[in-house]
XYZ file of C-alpha atoms in Angstrom:
785
model
C -16.008 -25.326 -27.233
C -14.116 -28.135 -25.515
C -15.630 -29.966 -22.560
C -13.688 -32.148 -20.119
C -15.304 -33.762 -17.097
C -13.422 -33.577 -13.801
C -14.319 -34.340 -10.237
C -14.090 -31.710 -7.545
C -10.610 -30.720 -6.449
C -8.593 -32.879 -8.859
C -5.696 -31.084 -10.553
C -6.711 -27.804 -8.947
C -3.766 -25.423 -8.897
C -2.598 -23.736 -5.725
C -1.894 -19.998 -5.841
C 1.751 -19.139 -6.403
C 3.664 -17.239 -3.766
C 3.437 -14.100 -5.868
C -0.298 -14.506 -6.164
C -0.522 -14.896 -2.399
C 1.456 -11.704 -1.963
C -0.969 -9.935 -4.255
C -3.855 -11.259 -2.199
C -2.252 -9.989 1.007
C -1.849 -6.524 -0.463
C -5.488 -6.511 -1.537
C -6.730 -7.619 1.858
C -5.881 -4.360 3.604
C -6.496 -0.718 2.787
C -2.789 -0.066 3.265
C 0.477 -1.264 4.754
C 0.906 -1.325 8.508
C 4.099 -0.251 10.232
C 4.899 -3.882 11.040
C 3.984 -6.237 8.208
C 4.912 -9.846 7.744
C 7.762 -10.517 5.350
C 8.152 -14.221 4.486
C 11.029 -13.475 2.128
C 13.200 -12.142 4.953
C 12.135 -14.322 7.857
C 11.889 -18.077 7.992
C 11.758 -20.691 10.664
C 14.047 -20.626 13.669
C 13.443 -22.029 17.113
C 11.814 -19.624 19.523
C 14.131 -18.271 22.226
C 13.706 -18.873 25.912
C 10.335 -18.304 27.529
C 11.425 -14.946 28.912
C 11.864 -13.622 25.363
C 9.270 -13.036 22.641
C 8.923 -15.500 19.752
C 11.186 -14.283 16.940
C 11.771 -15.381 13.389
C 14.859 -14.161 11.585
C 16.868 -15.181 8.566
C 17.808 -18.875 8.628
C 21.263 -20.263 7.833
C 23.403 -17.193 8.541
C 26.673 -17.001 6.638
C 29.984 -17.359 8.482
C 31.079 -13.918 9.627
C 34.203 -13.873 7.441
C 32.096 -14.629 4.352
C 29.505 -12.073 5.427
C 32.166 -9.409 5.908
C 33.670 -10.176 2.476
C 30.250 -9.998 0.897
C 29.475 -6.627 2.482
C 32.838 -5.271 1.322
C 32.118 -6.358 -2.247
C 28.624 -4.888 -2.083
C 29.985 -1.597 -0.717
C 32.500 -1.330 -3.580
C 29.839 -2.174 -6.152
C 27.506 0.458 -4.692
C 30.191 3.118 -5.004
C 30.823 2.284 -8.654
C 27.104 1.913 -9.302
C 26.229 5.378 -7.996
C 28.998 6.906 -10.084
C 27.808 5.472 -13.429
C 25.283 7.825 -15.141
C 22.480 5.444 -16.182
C 18.759 6.005 -16.598
C 16.444 4.096 -14.244
C 15.280 1.345 -16.657
C 18.805 0.786 -18.025
C 20.142 0.713 -14.485
C 17.646 -2.012 -13.562
C 18.595 -4.087 -16.632
C 22.304 -3.940 -15.733
C 21.539 -4.600 -12.074
C 19.542 -7.703 -13.037
C 22.479 -9.111 -14.991
C 24.764 -8.612 -11.988
C 22.401 -10.094 -9.407
C 21.494 -13.120 -11.507
C 25.111 -14.033 -12.164
C 26.398 -13.192 -8.665
C 23.400 -14.487 -6.705
C 25.350 -16.890 -4.406
C 27.504 -14.021 -3.153
C 24.839 -11.317 -2.964
C 21.786 -13.274 -1.841
C 20.472 -11.994 1.496
C 21.880 -8.482 1.212
C 19.540 -5.506 1.374
C 20.359 -4.641 -2.240
C 19.593 -8.174 -3.421
C 16.304 -8.263 -1.497
C 15.278 -4.942 -3.037
C 16.136 -6.172 -6.535
C 14.208 -9.400 -5.951
C 11.055 -7.477 -5.014
C 11.383 -5.433 -8.210
C 12.168 -8.443 -10.378
C 9.047 -10.262 -9.199
C 7.013 -7.599 -10.912
C 9.266 -6.378 -13.730
C 10.582 -9.773 -14.823
C 8.904 -13.159 -14.647
C 6.731 -11.921 -11.822
C 5.181 -9.358 -14.143
C 3.439 -12.104 -16.038
C 2.169 -13.670 -12.821
C 1.044 -10.491 -11.081
C -0.662 -8.915 -14.075
C -3.803 -10.649 -15.267
C -3.031 -14.346 -15.476
C -2.586 -16.192 -18.800
C -3.245 -13.928 -21.773
C -4.776 -13.980 -24.258
C -7.632 -16.065 -22.901
C -9.449 -18.622 -25.065
C -11.697 -16.890 -27.618
C -14.478 -19.113 -26.272
C -14.399 -20.462 -22.727
C -13.217 -24.005 -21.999
C -15.681 -25.974 -19.868
C -14.222 -28.382 -17.302
C -17.427 -29.056 -15.341
C -15.870 -28.451 -11.911
C -17.806 -28.306 -8.685
C -17.528 -25.500 -6.139
C -15.547 -26.839 -3.152
C -17.708 -26.882 -0.048
C -20.849 -26.257 -2.056
C -23.317 -23.756 -0.614
C -21.974 -22.154 2.567
C -24.488 -22.459 5.445
C -23.747 -18.881 6.529
C -22.426 -17.125 3.427
C -20.742 -13.764 3.690
C -21.221 -13.164 -0.034
C -24.041 -14.201 -2.333
C -22.789 -14.404 -5.926
C -25.776 -13.721 -8.201
C -25.449 -14.844 -11.826
C -28.446 -14.045 -14.078
C -28.527 -16.281 -17.166
C -30.474 -16.708 -20.379
C -29.228 -19.574 -22.555
C -25.465 -19.680 -23.374
C -24.966 -22.692 -21.098
C -21.299 -23.176 -22.003
C -20.455 -19.663 -20.818
C -22.329 -20.219 -17.554
C -20.487 -23.481 -16.926
C -17.121 -21.884 -17.655
C -17.971 -19.051 -15.246
C -18.822 -21.580 -12.508
C -15.601 -23.466 -13.294
C -13.565 -20.311 -12.700
C -15.257 -19.748 -9.337
C -14.403 -23.337 -8.361
C -10.811 -22.816 -9.505
C -10.302 -19.548 -7.612
C -12.270 -20.052 -4.429
C -12.193 -16.991 -2.162
C -11.484 -16.973 1.556
C -14.941 -15.485 2.153
C -17.766 -18.016 2.545
C -20.032 -17.869 -0.498
C -23.215 -19.124 -2.016
C -23.732 -18.988 -5.782
C -27.248 -18.231 -7.018
C -27.896 -18.819 -10.716
C -31.110 -17.044 -11.729
C -32.403 -18.586 -14.961
C -34.548 -16.106 -16.875
C -36.382 -18.745 -18.909
C -33.506 -20.350 -20.820
C -34.511 -22.528 -23.790
C -31.253 -24.485 -24.153
C -29.862 -27.164 -21.835
C -29.461 -24.761 -18.880
C -32.365 -26.108 -16.749
C -31.355 -29.755 -17.125
C -27.664 -29.081 -16.454
C -27.961 -26.713 -13.499
C -31.075 -27.850 -11.631
C -29.367 -31.083 -10.560
C -26.282 -29.389 -9.088
C -26.023 -29.243 -5.308
C -23.079 -26.782 -5.204
C -25.212 -23.849 -6.378
C -28.686 -22.493 -5.752
C -30.631 -22.693 -9.023
C -33.623 -20.350 -9.361
C -35.792 -20.374 -12.478
C -38.115 -17.467 -13.257
C -41.666 -18.401 -14.184
C -41.588 -15.595 -16.756
C -38.813 -13.611 -18.406
C -37.878 -10.724 -16.094
C -34.783 -9.414 -17.865
C -31.472 -8.590 -16.201
C -32.988 -6.088 -13.757
C -35.772 -8.388 -12.583
C -33.504 -11.433 -12.320
C -30.904 -9.570 -10.226
C -33.611 -8.202 -7.948
C -35.068 -11.659 -7.450
C -31.618 -13.062 -6.671
C -31.067 -10.309 -4.101
C -34.349 -11.092 -2.339
C -33.482 -14.800 -2.167
C -29.844 -14.255 -1.113
C -28.576 -14.878 2.431
C -25.181 -13.183 2.326
C -24.114 -9.903 3.881
C -22.881 -8.822 0.462
C -24.273 -9.297 -3.049
C -21.873 -9.751 -5.942
C -23.596 -9.412 -9.314
C -21.688 -11.352 -11.963
C -22.479 -11.834 -15.639
C -22.470 -15.411 -16.856
C -20.185 -14.477 -19.782
C -17.235 -13.967 -17.425
C -14.257 -15.831 -16.003
C -13.069 -14.776 -12.564
C -9.345 -14.615 -11.769
C -7.327 -15.112 -8.588
C -8.348 -12.654 -5.852
C -11.583 -11.740 -7.617
C -13.835 -11.634 -4.537
C -11.664 -11.176 -1.445
C -10.284 -7.873 -2.765
C -13.823 -6.510 -2.958
C -14.755 -7.707 0.541
C -11.540 -6.199 1.931
C -12.438 -2.856 0.375
C -15.741 -2.797 2.239
C -14.018 -3.916 5.446
C -11.461 -1.120 5.189
C -13.777 1.682 4.036
C -17.029 2.075 5.976
C -18.344 4.599 3.429
C -17.963 2.217 0.463
C -21.305 1.845 -1.294
C -20.528 -0.054 -4.506
C -17.217 -1.651 -5.501
C -16.564 -2.923 -9.013
C -13.927 -5.079 -10.688
C -11.410 -4.570 -13.463
C -12.876 -6.050 -16.665
C -10.524 -7.543 -19.257
C -11.209 -8.674 -22.818
C -10.292 -12.285 -23.708
C -7.409 -10.979 -25.852
C -5.810 -9.500 -22.708
C -6.660 -5.852 -23.354
C -8.522 -3.777 -20.816
C -12.272 -3.449 -21.224
C -13.088 -1.189 -18.296
C -11.465 0.353 -15.227
C -14.612 1.999 -13.922
C -16.928 4.217 -15.931
C -17.285 7.893 -16.789
C -20.698 9.532 -17.251
C -21.013 12.785 -19.218
C -23.594 15.538 -18.797
C -25.777 14.172 -21.637
C -26.066 10.812 -19.843
C -23.739 9.001 -22.216
C -21.020 6.846 -20.656
C -17.489 5.721 -21.391
C -15.485 2.709 -20.280
C -12.303 4.235 -18.831
C -9.213 2.498 -20.193
C -10.982 0.601 -22.979
C -8.460 -1.321 -25.149
C -5.592 -0.144 -22.901
C -2.923 -2.081 -21.027
C -4.490 -3.589 -17.861
C -1.099 -3.356 -16.093
C -0.703 0.390 -16.616
C -0.352 2.390 -13.378
C -3.364 4.559 -14.165
C -5.654 1.502 -14.036
C -4.205 -0.177 -10.965
C -5.115 1.794 -7.871
C -8.297 2.005 -5.824
C -10.299 4.903 -7.240
C -13.653 6.662 -6.987
C -15.600 6.408 -10.243
C -18.921 7.547 -11.684
C -20.188 3.969 -11.931
C -19.083 0.335 -12.021
C -20.431 -2.138 -14.546
C -23.095 -4.502 -13.223
C -21.172 -7.276 -14.958
C -19.045 -7.534 -11.791
C -19.991 -5.344 -8.830
C -20.532 -5.764 -5.071
C -22.910 -4.037 -2.660
C -24.224 -4.735 0.845
C -27.472 -6.685 0.618
C -29.348 -4.584 3.171
C -28.357 -1.405 1.357
C -29.434 -2.782 -2.020
C -32.832 -3.820 -0.683
C -33.254 -0.504 1.145
C -32.880 1.259 -2.212
C -35.468 -1.062 -3.736
C -32.914 -2.940 -5.797
C -32.202 -1.973 -9.388
C -34.786 0.585 -10.529
C -37.448 -1.309 -12.512
C -37.792 1.703 -14.823
C -34.603 0.504 -16.480
C -35.940 -3.014 -17.153
C -35.122 -5.201 -18.870
C -31.500 -3.903 -18.862
C -29.012 -1.031 -19.273
C -28.267 1.964 -17.052
C -29.583 0.174 -13.963
C -25.998 -0.118 -12.630
C -25.228 3.538 -13.399
C -28.449 4.619 -11.713
C -27.584 2.552 -8.635
C -24.166 4.231 -8.411
C -25.726 7.693 -8.524
C -28.313 6.729 -5.886
C -25.593 5.516 -3.518
C -23.478 8.620 -4.023
C -26.538 10.776 -3.324
C -26.591 9.129 0.118
C -22.974 10.040 0.809
C -21.510 6.647 -0.114
C -18.584 5.998 -2.415
C -18.520 4.131 -5.710
C -15.115 2.507 -6.096
C -13.099 0.667 -8.713
C -10.950 -2.101 -7.216
C -8.293 -3.309 -9.709
C -7.256 -6.247 -7.514
C -10.518 -7.911 -8.506
C -9.995 -8.998 -12.113
C -12.645 -10.502 -14.395
C -12.398 -11.650 -18.022
C -15.583 -10.528 -19.796
C -16.791 -11.967 -23.092
C -18.640 -8.748 -23.834
C -21.827 -8.908 -25.855
C -22.340 -12.689 -25.673
C -25.837 -12.393 -24.214
C -27.129 -9.126 -25.649
C -24.906 -8.480 -28.647
C -23.055 -5.252 -29.352
C -25.211 -3.333 -31.843
C -27.650 -0.674 -30.632
C -30.322 -1.072 -33.323
C -31.605 -4.549 -32.579
C -32.605 -6.866 -29.735
C -32.252 -5.909 -26.099
C -29.513 -3.375 -26.922
C -32.291 -1.096 -28.164
C -33.004 -0.370 -24.514
C -29.576 1.182 -24.062
C -30.581 4.301 -25.995
C -34.040 4.498 -24.406
C -32.669 4.060 -20.881
C -30.014 6.712 -21.388
C -32.831 9.234 -21.880
C -34.595 7.956 -18.745
C -31.364 8.190 -16.765
C -30.618 11.719 -18.004
C -34.082 12.898 -17.027
C -33.817 11.337 -13.547
C -30.361 12.748 -12.742
C -30.372 15.975 -14.762
C -29.419 18.125 -11.770
C -26.365 16.008 -10.951
C -25.238 15.524 -14.544
C -25.027 19.252 -15.200
C -21.668 19.306 -13.430
C -20.170 16.334 -15.273
C -18.987 18.139 -18.399
C -18.874 16.909 -21.966
C -16.826 14.184 -23.603
C -14.182 16.751 -24.560
C -13.091 16.940 -20.918
C -9.663 15.413 -20.213
C -10.084 11.726 -19.531
C -7.605 11.279 -16.647
C -9.382 14.024 -14.708
C -12.920 12.916 -15.565
C -12.101 9.308 -14.677
C -11.597 10.278 -11.042
C -14.015 12.927 -9.819
C -13.719 12.704 -6.036
C -10.366 14.398 -5.324
C -10.495 17.853 -3.796
C -6.919 18.341 -5.004
C -4.159 16.390 -6.752
C -0.727 15.999 -5.194
C 2.410 14.430 -6.597
C 4.898 13.000 -4.080
C 8.447 12.330 -5.251
C 10.595 10.338 -2.835
C 13.834 8.450 -3.252
C 12.176 5.040 -3.068
C 8.922 3.235 -2.385
C 8.041 3.150 1.342
C 8.913 -0.080 3.158
C 7.159 0.485 6.499
C 8.274 -2.825 7.966
C 11.922 -1.794 7.544
C 12.469 1.851 8.464
C 10.951 4.702 10.420
C 10.827 7.166 7.535
C 8.651 4.789 5.547
C 6.190 4.525 8.435
C 5.869 8.303 8.405
C 5.390 8.446 4.638
C 2.624 5.838 4.714
C 0.873 7.805 7.447
C 1.226 11.033 5.451
C -0.452 9.234 2.556
C -3.301 8.065 4.767
C -3.956 11.543 6.119
C -3.817 13.178 2.691
C -6.145 10.576 1.178
C -8.580 11.083 4.061
C -8.481 14.823 3.323
C -9.644 14.070 -0.226
C -6.330 14.263 -2.120
C -5.500 12.118 -5.117
C -1.895 11.108 -4.510
C 0.482 10.168 -7.296
C 3.772 8.669 -6.100
C 7.095 8.386 -7.955
C 10.148 6.514 -6.543
C 12.731 8.606 -8.360
C 15.842 6.546 -7.640
C 14.794 3.612 -9.831
C 11.267 4.279 -11.194
C 10.363 0.653 -10.539
C 7.389 -1.285 -9.242
C 8.572 -2.588 -5.846
C 6.459 -5.717 -5.590
C 4.205 -6.012 -2.561
C 5.158 -2.545 -1.292
C 3.824 -0.885 -4.445
C 0.774 -3.175 -4.352
C 0.025 -1.982 -0.824
C 0.128 1.695 -1.836
C -2.176 1.031 -4.785
C -4.600 -0.749 -2.451
C -4.713 2.462 -0.377
C -5.678 4.464 -3.455
C -2.249 5.825 -4.435
C -1.387 6.058 -8.124
C 2.146 4.628 -8.324
C 4.213 5.531 -11.385
C 6.869 3.097 -12.612
C 8.793 1.721 -15.605
C 8.006 0.977 -18.415
C 5.131 3.453 -18.174
C 7.436 6.383 -17.382
C 10.641 7.432 -19.118
C 11.807 9.861 -16.453
C 10.495 12.147 -13.717
C 10.979 15.085 -16.057
C 8.873 13.481 -18.803
C 6.091 12.814 -16.288
C 6.177 16.426 -15.136
C 6.076 17.603 -18.736
C 3.077 15.384 -19.540
C 1.001 15.868 -16.402
C 2.406 18.779 -14.432
C -0.480 21.017 -15.430
C -3.043 18.899 -13.578
C -1.278 19.110 -10.202
C -2.325 21.333 -7.301
C 0.627 20.425 -5.069
C 3.963 18.621 -5.213
C 5.715 17.216 -2.145
C 9.452 16.647 -2.570
C 10.868 14.318 0.065
C 14.483 14.411 1.352
C 17.143 16.922 0.352
C 18.924 15.127 -2.509
C 15.657 14.110 -4.182
C 14.140 17.563 -3.794
C 17.290 19.262 -5.106
C 17.268 17.060 -8.224
C 13.705 17.934 -9.223
C 12.603 21.277 -7.777
C 13.598 23.290 -10.842
C 11.729 20.921 -13.182
C 8.693 21.043 -10.887
C 8.725 24.838 -10.930
C 8.961 24.838 -14.741
C 6.300 22.194 -15.455
C 3.748 22.566 -12.645
C 2.598 26.181 -12.909
C -0.418 25.741 -10.625
C 1.236 23.611 -7.949
C 2.344 24.600 -4.480
C 5.671 22.968 -3.600
C 6.177 21.371 -0.189
C 9.666 20.274 0.862
C 9.490 17.438 3.397
C 13.002 17.265 4.822
C 12.427 14.023 6.823
C 15.293 15.450 8.838
C 17.864 18.115 8.030
C 20.613 16.006 6.513
C 23.199 18.748 6.830
C 22.625 19.015 10.583
C 23.147 15.276 10.930
C 26.355 15.421 8.858
C 27.674 18.311 10.940
C 27.214 16.299 14.110
C 28.798 13.242 12.568
C 31.836 15.284 11.568
C 32.082 16.746 15.060
C 31.983 13.273 16.619
C 34.609 11.870 14.243
C 36.944 14.870 13.818
C 36.076 17.311 16.583
C 35.023 19.967 14.015
C 31.401 20.477 12.919
C 32.279 20.795 9.246
C 32.793 18.320 6.419
C 32.403 18.200 2.649
C 29.228 16.146 3.086
C 27.736 18.621 5.539
C 28.478 21.549 3.200
C 27.026 19.688 0.198
C 23.793 18.832 2.000
C 23.467 22.351 3.398
C 23.780 23.858 -0.076
C 21.144 21.488 -1.488
C 18.659 21.828 1.343
C 18.836 25.607 1.611
C 18.385 25.898 -2.177
C 15.211 23.816 -2.008
C 13.894 25.675 1.034
C 14.395 28.955 -0.835
C 12.398 27.734 -3.861
C 9.666 25.808 -2.027
C 6.406 27.325 -0.820
C 6.594 25.489 2.514
C 9.098 23.296 4.335
C 8.369 20.515 6.827
C 10.793 19.720 9.638
C 10.070 17.288 12.432
C 11.508 19.079 15.430
C 11.522 22.593 16.929
C 15.329 22.398 17.019
C 15.448 22.240 13.226
C 12.878 25.025 12.915
C 14.976 27.255 15.162
C 18.083 26.505 13.077
C 16.277 27.460 9.859
C 15.067 30.727 11.391
C 18.746 31.696 11.428
C 19.973 30.029 8.222
C 16.860 30.469 6.037
C 15.102 33.582 7.362
C 11.722 34.191 5.773
C 11.111 30.547 4.895
C 7.683 29.151 5.743
C 8.654 26.288 8.069
C 6.175 23.905 9.678
C 6.976 21.469 12.478
C 5.157 18.182 11.880
C 6.544 15.415 14.102
C 6.797 11.708 13.476
C 3.400 10.206 12.616
C 2.546 6.980 14.405
C -0.330 4.676 15.149
C -0.140 4.060 18.913
C -0.574 0.339 19.743
C -0.654 0.721 23.550
C 0.854 -1.368 26.359
C 0.531 -5.090 26.826
C 1.849 -6.960 29.911
C 2.976 -5.151 33.037
C 6.403 -4.755 34.599
C 6.739 -8.202 36.209
C 5.761 -10.107 33.054
C 8.624 -8.507 31.121
C 12.356 -9.163 30.825
C 15.299 -7.904 28.789
C 16.096 -4.693 26.949
C 15.962 -3.946 23.237
C 17.598 -1.704 20.640
C 15.611 -1.154 17.423
C 16.914 0.571 14.303
C 17.586 0.095 10.604
C 21.272 -0.405 9.900
C 21.397 1.424 6.597
C 21.324 4.491 8.872
C 24.931 5.119 10.075
C 23.945 6.715 13.428
C 22.283 3.426 14.430
C 25.373 1.383 13.604
C 27.570 3.753 15.606
C 25.143 3.780 18.550
C 24.720 0.045 18.985
C 28.440 -0.703 18.609
C 29.303 1.970 21.178
C 26.628 0.674 23.556
C 27.781 -2.942 23.324
C 31.469 -2.178 23.694
C 31.438 0.625 26.275
C 28.171 0.319 28.220
C 26.945 -3.257 28.083
C 29.866 -4.693 30.164
C 29.036 -2.195 32.953
C 25.383 -3.298 32.934
C 26.167 -7.026 32.837
C 28.503 -6.678 35.794
C 25.449 -5.710 37.903
C 22.744 -7.704 36.047
C 24.541 -10.806 34.769
C 21.340 -12.546 33.567
C 20.098 -9.580 31.534
C 19.721 -9.985 27.751
C 19.923 -7.326 25.042
C 18.066 -7.910 21.770
C 19.245 -5.994 18.692
C 16.486 -5.675 16.114
C 16.646 -4.000 12.712
C 16.603 -4.411 8.960
C 19.640 -4.332 6.653
C 21.999 -5.995 9.131
C 25.721 -5.257 8.700
C 28.653 -7.521 9.701
C 30.011 -5.243 12.427
C 26.673 -5.348 14.251
C 26.137 -9.047 13.600
C 29.546 -9.663 15.221
C 28.287 -8.263 18.539
C 26.323 -11.440 19.375
C 27.290 -13.201 22.594
C 27.666 -12.258 26.267
C 23.913 -11.840 26.607
C 23.511 -10.006 23.279
C 21.112 -11.500 20.745
C 21.363 -10.049 17.225
C 17.937 -10.737 15.749
C 18.136 -8.576 12.630
C 14.899 -8.025 10.753
C 11.821 -9.464 12.443
C 8.349 -9.855 11.065
C 6.452 -8.016 13.770
C 7.512 -5.653 16.551
C 4.497 -6.473 18.732
C 6.093 -9.494 20.455
C 9.390 -7.617 20.858
C 7.863 -4.685 22.715
C 5.293 -6.904 24.386
C 8.090 -8.732 26.234
C 10.908 -6.174 26.731
C 11.073 -4.170 29.939
C 13.188 -1.317 28.561
C 14.547 0.021 25.291
C 17.769 1.950 24.744
C 18.593 4.712 22.234
C 22.304 5.516 22.770
C 22.681 7.763 19.715
C 25.786 9.933 19.573
C 24.825 11.986 16.515
C 21.826 12.528 14.255
C 19.064 14.982 13.499
C 15.298 15.181 13.650
C 13.207 13.015 15.926
C 13.954 9.379 16.625
C 11.328 6.892 15.541
C 12.762 4.175 17.777
C 11.927 6.271 20.859
C 8.388 7.148 19.791
C 7.728 3.518 18.818
C 8.937 2.247 22.198
C 6.836 4.723 24.155
C 3.839 3.906 21.974
C 4.076 0.338 23.282
C 4.374 1.606 26.858
C 8.046 0.597 27.101
C 10.243 3.254 28.805
C 13.477 4.208 27.052
C 16.926 5.127 28.343
C 18.335 7.561 25.789
C 21.015 10.137 25.104
C 20.490 13.860 24.699
C 20.824 13.453 20.917
C 18.112 10.781 20.866
C 15.813 12.943 23.025
C 16.246 16.032 20.865
C 13.075 17.583 19.532
C 10.723 15.120 21.212
C 9.694 17.617 23.889
C 9.339 14.923 26.551
C 9.088 15.969 30.185
C 10.907 14.095 32.971
C 8.006 11.739 33.700
C 7.064 11.096 30.056
C 8.597 7.739 29.279
C 12.326 8.380 29.166
C 15.447 8.642 31.306
C 18.216 10.779 29.811
C 21.910 9.987 30.253
C 25.010 10.476 28.109
C 28.267 8.955 29.360
C 28.757 5.156 29.532
C 28.646 5.042 33.347
C 25.557 7.279 33.491
C 23.690 5.240 30.861
C 24.573 1.945 32.570
C 23.414 3.260 35.949
C 20.137 4.521 34.455
C 19.399 1.153 32.849
C 20.159 -0.814 36.023
C 18.129 1.481 38.259
C 15.041 1.643 36.061
C 15.162 -2.062 35.255
C 14.591 -2.889 38.925
C 12.099 -0.157 39.897
C 8.498 -1.225 39.135
C 6.864 1.924 40.507
C 9.002 4.294 38.481
C 8.618 2.050 35.429
C 4.837 2.263 35.732
C 4.884 6.074 35.985
C 7.173 6.409 32.984
C 5.171 3.907 30.935
C 1.906 5.760 31.563
C 3.486 9.158 30.967
C 5.179 8.100 27.744
C 1.995 6.621 26.334
C 0.002 9.750 27.079
C 2.704 11.951 25.552
C 3.043 10.118 22.239
C -0.729 9.834 21.884
C -0.953 13.608 22.308
C 2.017 14.617 20.147
C 2.782 11.875 17.636
C -0.410 9.986 16.851
C -1.800 10.159 13.337
C -5.086 11.463 14.719
C -3.477 14.349 16.631
C -1.452 15.525 13.624
C -4.218 15.773 11.039
C -4.814 19.359 12.126
C -1.140 20.289 11.700
C -1.116 18.973 8.133
C -4.437 20.693 7.514
C -3.038 24.009 8.746
C -0.060 23.682 6.384
C -2.320 23.007 3.387
C -4.736 25.822 4.209
C -1.806 28.189 4.606
C -0.913 27.444 0.981
C -4.464 28.020 -0.198
C -5.090 24.290 -0.659
C -8.189 22.433 0.550
C -7.978 20.653 3.890
């Protein structure tokens, strides 16, 4: 053991940016449709007072350079898609290209996507995993002090029972001082009659509360005493033979904040050599228990998502104080130690509360330091005795737990009513595109219905940084390289455990439906079209050539109809698409499930607003066509009548031809961190789409903020909006310009449309209103809902 004295705060490291990103992902049960993205937005002066505060990419490239860059990227993408490479090999080659061509490619959508992946798969992997590993075989004591000392109104009381082993206790306190949480804390060290230097060292400290038992109470008695003395809303029981890591406490608090039915939440425990000790526990019907993941890789996908478990180790577990005291604390029948944590988990679950494993809270555990590891001597003798007590107490519940021969991945996660695999082209990025918002909301609904969701991004099979972190924080098992060789290998290994598979988008579904049918004999297959790609390509061809046929349209039609024929159910988002499939795929089971949105509601009224806005991601060709057409053909007609009016163009993946539209009252903002200030200040939105399919997220989003929208017939398709429900429909340039000018200056009509649009989207497109539609689809397939 090495001891170095330091004063509080000196040499204390600040969290890295990647660690901060991990903390952000852990602080919420899931991603929101508009999340903050510091990598894509940095400081720029706020626009005039009439416009919302915006932050967009600083230091834009000259347009000629930007155009050259986009041309190069476009050529590279064409070659890249042609080369037949496996996902991991593709990422390796991509990394070589992006590292060597960074000055040219930096800031492009492809570069930003690679950077997110590299943060995890490259150098970032070592930062985002578990910290430095292996850890010292014995802890290093630095004698730090907890910054701020004892919080006057703590949210969390950290209770550390100790008996001797002072060096381990000091190292544990050092780690708390090094990784201070955002939550206000008090640390209570309950000394169970130590005979070493513990009393002399700890009683003089003013940054902790030191409690010494008058007699030896054991682990159970010491924890119960600490709970009675604690002042926090939450209790976090922590062994003294531990070292906490970055994010250790805030991830647990966030879990309780996001899940009202959380009863007990436990941490990931890691051995000092870097191997996994425990990712939650399994209890068998004979009362014996197993540490799930023991000696495994702590970075493996199967150990890195929020999950219901049989129990969490009392070495690092959180519970509400009032709930703990209501239960009478740890059951004294299990004194001095062992099975008290397992018993507590069963008691909470009996009351309808959940016992959860939260991998974002990571703890290094020097297992066996206090009590040893052998069962035939010392306090470990109680482990065998208490197992018999536990089995007798919970015999009725344990009868359904099965024996140790049961498959571990299934037994490690007992709560799911059904297991669904979702295969999509890429990981959802809900701050960048409408389809991702829908996918995240599908995940939320399915999780609420009791489904265990496994997600595979089939285009690259990679961890996508903070976006993957956010899904895991929701409770989604995300599969990625190097823990998967291919989608087919995953289906071969685990297809038998699946009850349902959702294939998302035509090309992705076409690539995998035959393998799903072959490897998932018990699974119902759901094809989520997102929109009918072949309908969109037909309309594009008609706009560009005057004929509704093209090679792309025929290719997509062939793929999508093949999948529809082989799937058990198909999801489309508009009645128009359903009616088309009644003709082109008769007999198919087609369900209309519209866009899924959280509805934020309206902010300021008509007179506090100014300007109009177009919102759309520019990887989607219909958006590029629409905004260019609007600015060239319609905007001059509007400006002639409203010369002070401003148009804001907002969207991710900006392209040079749209960026070049700036000027003459047009502000090209590109990607912004948060749509709230945009729609909180704009008076109108426009959706001048000339081709497309499905429903338009930009329209539903606008109406959800209470902002009326002037839109084309194509943009209105499938939304089912009546005349007074938020929109004004017009198609030609003169008609659209006249509609914008008229509505922009009519407060009474604006108010009627705003109210009508809000009511309509709440009724038709809100997440809450569509749970029943998804439930009906699942029940129709014989699945639980």
